[in-house]
Coordinates of N, CA and C in Angstrom, one line a residue:
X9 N -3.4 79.5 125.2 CA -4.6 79.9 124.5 C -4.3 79.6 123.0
X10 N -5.0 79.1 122.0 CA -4.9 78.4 121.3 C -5.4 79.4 119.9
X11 N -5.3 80.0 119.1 CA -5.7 80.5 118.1 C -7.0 80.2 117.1
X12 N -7.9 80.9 116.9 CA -8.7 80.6 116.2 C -8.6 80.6 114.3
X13 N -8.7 79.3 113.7 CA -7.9 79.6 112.6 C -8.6 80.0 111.6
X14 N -9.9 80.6 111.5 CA -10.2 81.8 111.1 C -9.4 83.2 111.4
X15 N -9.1 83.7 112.4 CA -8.5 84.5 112.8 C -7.0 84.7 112.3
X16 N -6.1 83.6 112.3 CA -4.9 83.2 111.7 C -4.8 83.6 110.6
X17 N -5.5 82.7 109.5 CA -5.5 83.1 108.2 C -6.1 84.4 107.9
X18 N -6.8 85.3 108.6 CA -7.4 86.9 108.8 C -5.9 87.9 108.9
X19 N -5.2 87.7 110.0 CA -4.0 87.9 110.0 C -3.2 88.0 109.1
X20 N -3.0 86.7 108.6 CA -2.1 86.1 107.7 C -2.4 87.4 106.3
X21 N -3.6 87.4 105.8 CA -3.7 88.4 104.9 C -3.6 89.8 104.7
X22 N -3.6 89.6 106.6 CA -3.6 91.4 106.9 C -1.8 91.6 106.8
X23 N -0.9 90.6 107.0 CA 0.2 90.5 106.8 C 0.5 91.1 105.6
X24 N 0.3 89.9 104.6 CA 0.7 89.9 103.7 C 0.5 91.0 102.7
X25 N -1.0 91.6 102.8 CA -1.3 92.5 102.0 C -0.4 94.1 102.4
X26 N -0.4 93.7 103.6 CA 0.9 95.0 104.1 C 2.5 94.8 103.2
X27 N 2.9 93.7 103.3 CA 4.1 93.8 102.7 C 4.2 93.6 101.0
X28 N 2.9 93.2 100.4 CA 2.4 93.9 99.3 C 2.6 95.3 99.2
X29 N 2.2 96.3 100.0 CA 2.4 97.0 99.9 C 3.6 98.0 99.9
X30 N 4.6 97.0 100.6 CA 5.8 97.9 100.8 C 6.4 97.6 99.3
X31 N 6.3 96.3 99.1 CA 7.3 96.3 98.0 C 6.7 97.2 96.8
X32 N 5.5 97.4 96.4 CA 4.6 98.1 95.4 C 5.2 99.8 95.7
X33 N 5.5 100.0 97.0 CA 6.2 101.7 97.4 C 7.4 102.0 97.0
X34 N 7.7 100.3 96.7 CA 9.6 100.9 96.2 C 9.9 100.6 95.0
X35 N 8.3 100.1 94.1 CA 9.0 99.9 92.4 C 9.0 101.2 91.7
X36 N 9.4 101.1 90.6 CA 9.4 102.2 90.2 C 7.9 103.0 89.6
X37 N 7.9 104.5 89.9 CA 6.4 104.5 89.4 C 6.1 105.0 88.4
X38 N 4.6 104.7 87.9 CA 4.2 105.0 86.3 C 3.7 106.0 86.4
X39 N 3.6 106.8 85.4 CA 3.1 108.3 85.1 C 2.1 107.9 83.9
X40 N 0.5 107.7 84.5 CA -0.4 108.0 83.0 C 0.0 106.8 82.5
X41 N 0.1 105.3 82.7 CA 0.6 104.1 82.2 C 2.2 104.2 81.3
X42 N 2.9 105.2 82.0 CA 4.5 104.9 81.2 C 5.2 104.8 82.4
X43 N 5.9 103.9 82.5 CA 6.8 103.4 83.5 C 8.0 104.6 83.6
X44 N 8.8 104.8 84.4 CA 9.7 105.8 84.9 C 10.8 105.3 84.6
X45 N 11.4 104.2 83.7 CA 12.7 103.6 83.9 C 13.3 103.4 82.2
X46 N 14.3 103.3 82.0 CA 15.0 103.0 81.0 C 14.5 102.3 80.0
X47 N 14.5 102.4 78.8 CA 13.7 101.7 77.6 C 12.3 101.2 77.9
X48 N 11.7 102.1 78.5 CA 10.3 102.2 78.6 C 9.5 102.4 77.3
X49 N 8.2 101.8 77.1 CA 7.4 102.2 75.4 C 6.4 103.3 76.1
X50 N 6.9 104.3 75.7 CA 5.9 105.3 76.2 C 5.3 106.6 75.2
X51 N 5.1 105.2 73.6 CA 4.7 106.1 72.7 C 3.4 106.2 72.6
X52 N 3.3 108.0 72.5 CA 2.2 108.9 72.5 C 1.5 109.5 73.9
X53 N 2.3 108.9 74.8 CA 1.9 109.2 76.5 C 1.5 110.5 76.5
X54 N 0.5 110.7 77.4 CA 0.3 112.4 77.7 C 1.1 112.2 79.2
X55 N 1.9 113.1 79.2 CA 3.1 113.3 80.4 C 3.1 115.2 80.7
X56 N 2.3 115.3 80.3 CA 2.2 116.9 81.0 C 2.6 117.2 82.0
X57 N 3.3 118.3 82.6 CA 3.5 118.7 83.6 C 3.7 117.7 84.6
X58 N 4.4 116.4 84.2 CA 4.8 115.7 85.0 C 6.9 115.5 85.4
X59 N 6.5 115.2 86.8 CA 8.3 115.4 87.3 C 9.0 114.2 86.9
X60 N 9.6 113.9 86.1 CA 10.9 113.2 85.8 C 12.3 113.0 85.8
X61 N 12.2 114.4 86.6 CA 13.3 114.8 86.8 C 14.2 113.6 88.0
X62 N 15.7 113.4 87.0 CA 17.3 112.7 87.3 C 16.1 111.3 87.6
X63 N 15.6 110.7 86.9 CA 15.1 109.4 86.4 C 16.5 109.0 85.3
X64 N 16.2 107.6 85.5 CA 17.4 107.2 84.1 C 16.3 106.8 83.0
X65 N 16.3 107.3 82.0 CA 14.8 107.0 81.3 C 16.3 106.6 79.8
X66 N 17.1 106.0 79.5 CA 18.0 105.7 79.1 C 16.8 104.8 77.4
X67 N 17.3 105.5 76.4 CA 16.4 104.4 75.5 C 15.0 104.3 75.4
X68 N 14.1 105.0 76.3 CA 12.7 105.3 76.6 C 12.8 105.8 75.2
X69 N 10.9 104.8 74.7 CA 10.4 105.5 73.5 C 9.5 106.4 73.7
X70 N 9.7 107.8 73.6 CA 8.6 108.8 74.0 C 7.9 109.7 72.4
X71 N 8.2 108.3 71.4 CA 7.7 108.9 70.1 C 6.2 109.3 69.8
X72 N 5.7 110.7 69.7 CA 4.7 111.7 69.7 C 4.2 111.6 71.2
X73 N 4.9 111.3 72.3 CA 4.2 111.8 73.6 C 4.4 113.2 73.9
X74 N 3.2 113.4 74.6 CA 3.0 115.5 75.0 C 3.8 115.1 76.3
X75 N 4.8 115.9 76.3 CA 5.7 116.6 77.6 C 5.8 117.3 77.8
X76 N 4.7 118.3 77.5 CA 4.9 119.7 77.5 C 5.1 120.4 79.1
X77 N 5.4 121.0 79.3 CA 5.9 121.8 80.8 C 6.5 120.6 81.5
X78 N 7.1 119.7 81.1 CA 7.5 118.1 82.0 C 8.8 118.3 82.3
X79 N 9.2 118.2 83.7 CA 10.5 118.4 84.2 C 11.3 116.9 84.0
X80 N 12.0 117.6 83.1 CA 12.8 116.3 82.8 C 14.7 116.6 83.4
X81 N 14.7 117.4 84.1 CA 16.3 118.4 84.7 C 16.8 116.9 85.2
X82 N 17.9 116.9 84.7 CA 19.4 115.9 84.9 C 18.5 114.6 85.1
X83 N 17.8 114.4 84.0 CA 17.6 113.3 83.7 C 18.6 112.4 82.5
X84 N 18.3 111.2 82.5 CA 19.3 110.4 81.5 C 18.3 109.7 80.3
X85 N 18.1 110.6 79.6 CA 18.1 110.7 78.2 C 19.1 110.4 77.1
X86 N 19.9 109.2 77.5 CA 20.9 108.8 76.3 C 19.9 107.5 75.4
X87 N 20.3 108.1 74.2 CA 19.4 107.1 73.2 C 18.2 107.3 73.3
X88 N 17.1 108.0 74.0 CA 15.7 108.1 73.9 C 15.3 108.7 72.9
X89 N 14.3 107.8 72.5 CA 13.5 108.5 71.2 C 12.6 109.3 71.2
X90 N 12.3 110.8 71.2 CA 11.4 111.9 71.3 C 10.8 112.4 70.0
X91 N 10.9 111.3 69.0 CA 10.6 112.0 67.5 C 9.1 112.4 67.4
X92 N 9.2 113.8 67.5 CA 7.4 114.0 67.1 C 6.9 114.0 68.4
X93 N 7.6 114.3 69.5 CA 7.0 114.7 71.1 C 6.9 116.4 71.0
X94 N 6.1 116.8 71.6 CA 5.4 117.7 72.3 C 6.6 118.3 73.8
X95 N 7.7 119.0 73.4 CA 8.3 119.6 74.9 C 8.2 120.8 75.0
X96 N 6.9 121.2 74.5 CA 6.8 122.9 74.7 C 6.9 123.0 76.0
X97 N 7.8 124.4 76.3 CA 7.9 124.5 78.0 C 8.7 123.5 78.4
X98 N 9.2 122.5 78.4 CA 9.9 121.4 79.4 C 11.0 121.7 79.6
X99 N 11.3 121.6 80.9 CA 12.3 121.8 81.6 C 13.5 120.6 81.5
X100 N 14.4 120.9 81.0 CA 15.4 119.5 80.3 C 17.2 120.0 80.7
X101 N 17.1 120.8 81.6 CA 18.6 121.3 82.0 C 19.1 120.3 82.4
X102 N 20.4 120.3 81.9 CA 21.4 119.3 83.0 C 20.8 118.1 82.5
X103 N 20.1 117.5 81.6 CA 20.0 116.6 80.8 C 20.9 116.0 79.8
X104 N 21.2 114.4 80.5 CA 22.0 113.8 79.9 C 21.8 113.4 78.6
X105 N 21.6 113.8 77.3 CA 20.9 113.0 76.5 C 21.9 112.6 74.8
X106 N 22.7 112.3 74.7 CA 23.7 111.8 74.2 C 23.1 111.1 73.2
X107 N 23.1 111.0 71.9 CA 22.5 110.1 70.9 C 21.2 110.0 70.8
X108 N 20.1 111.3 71.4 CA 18.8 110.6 71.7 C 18.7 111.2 70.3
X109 N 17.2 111.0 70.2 CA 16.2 111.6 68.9 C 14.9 112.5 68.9
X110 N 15.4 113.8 68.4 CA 14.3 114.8 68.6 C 14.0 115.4 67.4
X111 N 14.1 114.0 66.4 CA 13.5 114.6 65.3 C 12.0 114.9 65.1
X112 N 12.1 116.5 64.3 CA 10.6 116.6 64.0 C 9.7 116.9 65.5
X113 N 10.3 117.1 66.6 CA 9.9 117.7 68.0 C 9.7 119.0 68.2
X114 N 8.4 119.0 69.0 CA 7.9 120.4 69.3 C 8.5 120.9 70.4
X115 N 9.3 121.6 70.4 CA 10.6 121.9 71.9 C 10.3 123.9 72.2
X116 N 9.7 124.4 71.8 CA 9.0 125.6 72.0 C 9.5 126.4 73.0
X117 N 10.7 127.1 73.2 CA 10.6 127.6 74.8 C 10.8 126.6 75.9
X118 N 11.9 125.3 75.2 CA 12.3 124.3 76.0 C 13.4 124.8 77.0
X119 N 13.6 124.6 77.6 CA 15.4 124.8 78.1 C 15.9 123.4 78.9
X120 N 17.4 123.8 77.5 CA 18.0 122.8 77.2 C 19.6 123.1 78.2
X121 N 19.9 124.0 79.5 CA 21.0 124.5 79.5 C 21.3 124.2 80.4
X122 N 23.0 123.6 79.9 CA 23.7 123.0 80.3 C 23.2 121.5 80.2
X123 N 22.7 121.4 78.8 CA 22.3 120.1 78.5 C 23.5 119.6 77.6
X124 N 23.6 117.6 77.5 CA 24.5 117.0 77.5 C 23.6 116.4 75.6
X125 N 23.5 117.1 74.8 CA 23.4 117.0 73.5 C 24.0 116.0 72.5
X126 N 25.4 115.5 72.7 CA 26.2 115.1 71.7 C 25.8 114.1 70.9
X127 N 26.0 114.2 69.8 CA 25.3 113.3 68.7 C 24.1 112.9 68.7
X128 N 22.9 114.4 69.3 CA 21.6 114.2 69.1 C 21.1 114.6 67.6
X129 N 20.0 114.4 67.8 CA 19.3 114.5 66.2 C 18.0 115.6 66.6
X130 N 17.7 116.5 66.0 CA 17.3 117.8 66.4 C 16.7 118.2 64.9
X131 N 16.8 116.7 63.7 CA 16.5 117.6 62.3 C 14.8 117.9 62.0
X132 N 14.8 118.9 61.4 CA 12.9 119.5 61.6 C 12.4 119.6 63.1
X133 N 13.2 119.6 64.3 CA 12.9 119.8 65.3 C 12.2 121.5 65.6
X134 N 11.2 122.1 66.1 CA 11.2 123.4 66.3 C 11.8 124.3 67.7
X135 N 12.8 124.7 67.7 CA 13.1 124.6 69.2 C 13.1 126.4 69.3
X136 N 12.1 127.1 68.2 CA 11.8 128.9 69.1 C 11.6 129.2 70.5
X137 N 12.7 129.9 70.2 CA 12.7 130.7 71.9 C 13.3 129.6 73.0
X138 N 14.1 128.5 72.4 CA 14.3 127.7 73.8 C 15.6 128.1 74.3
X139 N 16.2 127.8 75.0 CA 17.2 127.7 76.2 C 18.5 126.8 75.7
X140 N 19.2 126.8 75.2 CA 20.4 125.9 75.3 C 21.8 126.4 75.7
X141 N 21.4 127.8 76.4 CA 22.7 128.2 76.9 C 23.7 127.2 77.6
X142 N 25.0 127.3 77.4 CA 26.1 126.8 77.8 C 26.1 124.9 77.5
X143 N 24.9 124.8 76.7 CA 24.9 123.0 76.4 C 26.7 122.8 75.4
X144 N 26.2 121.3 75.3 CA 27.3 120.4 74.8 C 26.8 119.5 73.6
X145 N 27.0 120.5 72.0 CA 26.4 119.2 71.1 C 27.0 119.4 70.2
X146 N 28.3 119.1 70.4 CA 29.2 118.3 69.2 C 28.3 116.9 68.5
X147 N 29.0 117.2 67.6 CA 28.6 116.3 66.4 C 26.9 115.7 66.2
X148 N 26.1 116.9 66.5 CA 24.6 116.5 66.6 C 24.3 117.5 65.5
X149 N 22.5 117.2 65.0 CA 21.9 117.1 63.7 C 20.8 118.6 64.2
X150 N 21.2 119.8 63.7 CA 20.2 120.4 63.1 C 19.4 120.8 62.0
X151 N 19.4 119.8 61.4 CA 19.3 120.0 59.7 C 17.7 120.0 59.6
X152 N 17.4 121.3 59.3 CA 16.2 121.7 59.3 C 15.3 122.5 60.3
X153 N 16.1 122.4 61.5 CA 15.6 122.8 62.4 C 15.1 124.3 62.9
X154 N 14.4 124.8 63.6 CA 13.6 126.1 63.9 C 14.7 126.5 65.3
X155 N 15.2 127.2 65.3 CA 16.0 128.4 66.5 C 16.1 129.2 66.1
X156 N 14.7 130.1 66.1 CA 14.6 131.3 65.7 C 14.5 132.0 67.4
X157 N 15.2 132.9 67.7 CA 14.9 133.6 69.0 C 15.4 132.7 70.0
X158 N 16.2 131.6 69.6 CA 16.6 130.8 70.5 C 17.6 131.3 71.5
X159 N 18.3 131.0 72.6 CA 19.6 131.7 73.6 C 20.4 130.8 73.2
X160 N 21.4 130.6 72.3 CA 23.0 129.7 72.2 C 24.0 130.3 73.0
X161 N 23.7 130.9 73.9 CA 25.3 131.9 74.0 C 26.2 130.4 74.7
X162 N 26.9 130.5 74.7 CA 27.9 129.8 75.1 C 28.0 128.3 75.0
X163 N 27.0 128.0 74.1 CA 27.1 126.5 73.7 C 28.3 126.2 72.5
X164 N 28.6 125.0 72.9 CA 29.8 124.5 71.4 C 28.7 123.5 70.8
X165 N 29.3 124.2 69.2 CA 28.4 123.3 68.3 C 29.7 122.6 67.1
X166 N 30.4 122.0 68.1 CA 31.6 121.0 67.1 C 31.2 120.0 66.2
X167 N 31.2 120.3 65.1 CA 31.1 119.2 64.6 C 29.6 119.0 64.0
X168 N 28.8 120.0 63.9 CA 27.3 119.9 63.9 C 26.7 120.3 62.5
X169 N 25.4 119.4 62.2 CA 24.9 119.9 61.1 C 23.7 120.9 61.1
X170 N 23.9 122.2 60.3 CA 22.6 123.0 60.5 C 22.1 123.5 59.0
X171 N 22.1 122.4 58.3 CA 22.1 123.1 57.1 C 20.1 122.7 56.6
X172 N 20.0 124.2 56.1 CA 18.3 124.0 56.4 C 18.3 124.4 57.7
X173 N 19.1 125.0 58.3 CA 18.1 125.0 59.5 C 18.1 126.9 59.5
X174 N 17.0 127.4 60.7 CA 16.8 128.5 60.8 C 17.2 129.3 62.1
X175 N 18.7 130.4 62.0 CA 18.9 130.6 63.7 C 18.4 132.3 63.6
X176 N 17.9 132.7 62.7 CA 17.7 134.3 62.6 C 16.8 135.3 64.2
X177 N 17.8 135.3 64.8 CA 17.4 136.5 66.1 C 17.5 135.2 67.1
X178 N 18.7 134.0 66.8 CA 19.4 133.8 68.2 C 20.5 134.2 68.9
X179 N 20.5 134.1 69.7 CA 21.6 134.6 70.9 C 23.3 134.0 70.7
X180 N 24.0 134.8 69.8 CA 25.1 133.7 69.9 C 26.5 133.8 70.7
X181 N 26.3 134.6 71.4 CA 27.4 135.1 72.1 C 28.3 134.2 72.6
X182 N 29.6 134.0 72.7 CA 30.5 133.4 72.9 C 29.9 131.7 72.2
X183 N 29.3 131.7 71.3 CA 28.7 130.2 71.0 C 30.1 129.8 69.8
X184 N 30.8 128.6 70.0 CA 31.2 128.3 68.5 C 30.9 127.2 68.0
X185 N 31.4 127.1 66.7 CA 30.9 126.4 65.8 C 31.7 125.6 65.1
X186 N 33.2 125.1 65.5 CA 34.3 124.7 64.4 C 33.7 123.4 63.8
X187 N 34.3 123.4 62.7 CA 33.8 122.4 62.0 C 32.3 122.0 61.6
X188 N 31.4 122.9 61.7 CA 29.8 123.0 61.6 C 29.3 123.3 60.2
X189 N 28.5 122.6 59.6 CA 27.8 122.8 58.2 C 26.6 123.4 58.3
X190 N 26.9 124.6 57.3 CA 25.8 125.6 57.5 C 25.0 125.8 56.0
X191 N 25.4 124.9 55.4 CA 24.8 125.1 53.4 C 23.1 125.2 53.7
X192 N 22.7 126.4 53.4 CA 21.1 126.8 53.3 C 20.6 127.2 54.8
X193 N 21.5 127.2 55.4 CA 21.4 127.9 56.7 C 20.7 129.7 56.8
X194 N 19.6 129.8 57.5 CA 19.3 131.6 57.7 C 19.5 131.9 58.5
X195 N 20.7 133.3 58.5 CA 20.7 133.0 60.4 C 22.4 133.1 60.7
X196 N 23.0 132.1 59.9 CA 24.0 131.4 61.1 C 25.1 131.9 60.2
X197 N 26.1 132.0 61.2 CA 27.1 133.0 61.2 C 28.1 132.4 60.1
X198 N 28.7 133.7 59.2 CA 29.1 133.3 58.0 C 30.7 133.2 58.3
X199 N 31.1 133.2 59.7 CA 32.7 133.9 59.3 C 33.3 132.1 60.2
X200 N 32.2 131.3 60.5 CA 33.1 130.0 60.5 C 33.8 129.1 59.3

C-alpha cells in the first residue's frame, strides 16, 4: 500500500514539529525575556519572585533589574553586575559571587549566608536587616554602604573596605575584621 503524499508530508511536520519541541525543552529558559545563563543582558528585567536558584548566571548584567524576593541560593554570581538592582527579600545563600557588583543595590533583608563575597563591590549598597551570617568577603568594597541591623556574626571581613559605611545595631559576634578600613565608619568596631 502505497502512501498518500499529502499524508507524508502531514506526518513529516507532525514529526518534526515534535522534535522542535524536544530540543526547545532542553534550552535554557528565559524568565520575562532574560535568558538563565552566563553573561546574559538582563538590564532592568523585572525578575520578581523568580527561581534562579544554582543557575551559572556568571557575568549576567542585571544592572537596575527588580529581584526582589528572587531565589538566587548557590547560584554562580562571579563577575555579575547588580548595580542599582532591586534584591529586597532575595534569597542569595550559598551564592557564589566573587568579583560581582552591587554597587548602589537595594539588598533590604537579603540573605547573603554562607555567601561566597570575595572582592565584591557593595559601595552605597543598602543591605538593612540582611543576612550574611557566616559569608566569605575578604578583600570586598563597603564603602558607603547601609548594615544597619544587619546579622554579621561569623562572617570574615579580611581585607575589606567600610569606610562611610554604616553597621550601627549589627550582629557581630564572632565576625572579624583583620586588615579592614573603617575611616568614617558608624558602627564598626574600634578595637581592630
Amino acid at each position: 500500500m502505497h502512501s498518500h503524499p499529502r499524508l507524508r508530508a502531514a506526518l513529516l511536520a507532525v514529526a518534526t514539529a515534535s522534535l522542535a519541541g524536544i530540543v526547545q525543552a532542553n534550552d535554557p529558559p528565559v524568565f520575562k525575556t532574560c535568558g538563565a545563563w552566563a553573561h546574559a543582558r538582563c538590564q532592568g528585567a523585572d525578575l520578581r519572585h523568580v527561581d534562579l536558584s544554582g543557575r551559572d548566571l556568571a557575568g549576567t548584567d542585571f544592572t537596575g533589574a527588580n529581584l526582589a524576593r528572587a531565589d538566587l541560593r548557590g547560584a554562580n554570581l562571579a563577575g555579575a553586575i547588580l548595580d542599582g538592582a532591586d534584591l529586597t527579600g532575595a534569597r542569595l545563600s550559598k551564592a557564589n559571587a566573587p568579583g560581582a557588583s552591587f554597587r548602589n543595590a537595594r539588598m533590604i533583608g537579603a540573605d547573603l549566608e554562607f555567601a561566597r563575597i570575595m572582592r565584591s563591590d557593595f559601595s552605597g549598597a543598602d543591605l538593612t536587616a540582611a543576612n550574611l551570617e557566616a559569608a566569605r568577603a575578604a578583600f570586598a568594597w563597603f564603602e558607603g554602604a547601609r548594615l544597619t541591623n544587619a546579622n554579621l556574626q561569623e562572617t570574615k571581613f579580611s581585607t575589606t573596605n567600610f569606610r562611610g559605611a554604616n553597621l550601627e545595631g549589627a550582629l557581630l559576634r564572632y565576625t572579624i575584621f583583620p586588615d579592614s578600613s573603617f575611616e568614617g565608619c558608624t558602627g564598626c568596631p574600634t578595637d581592630w
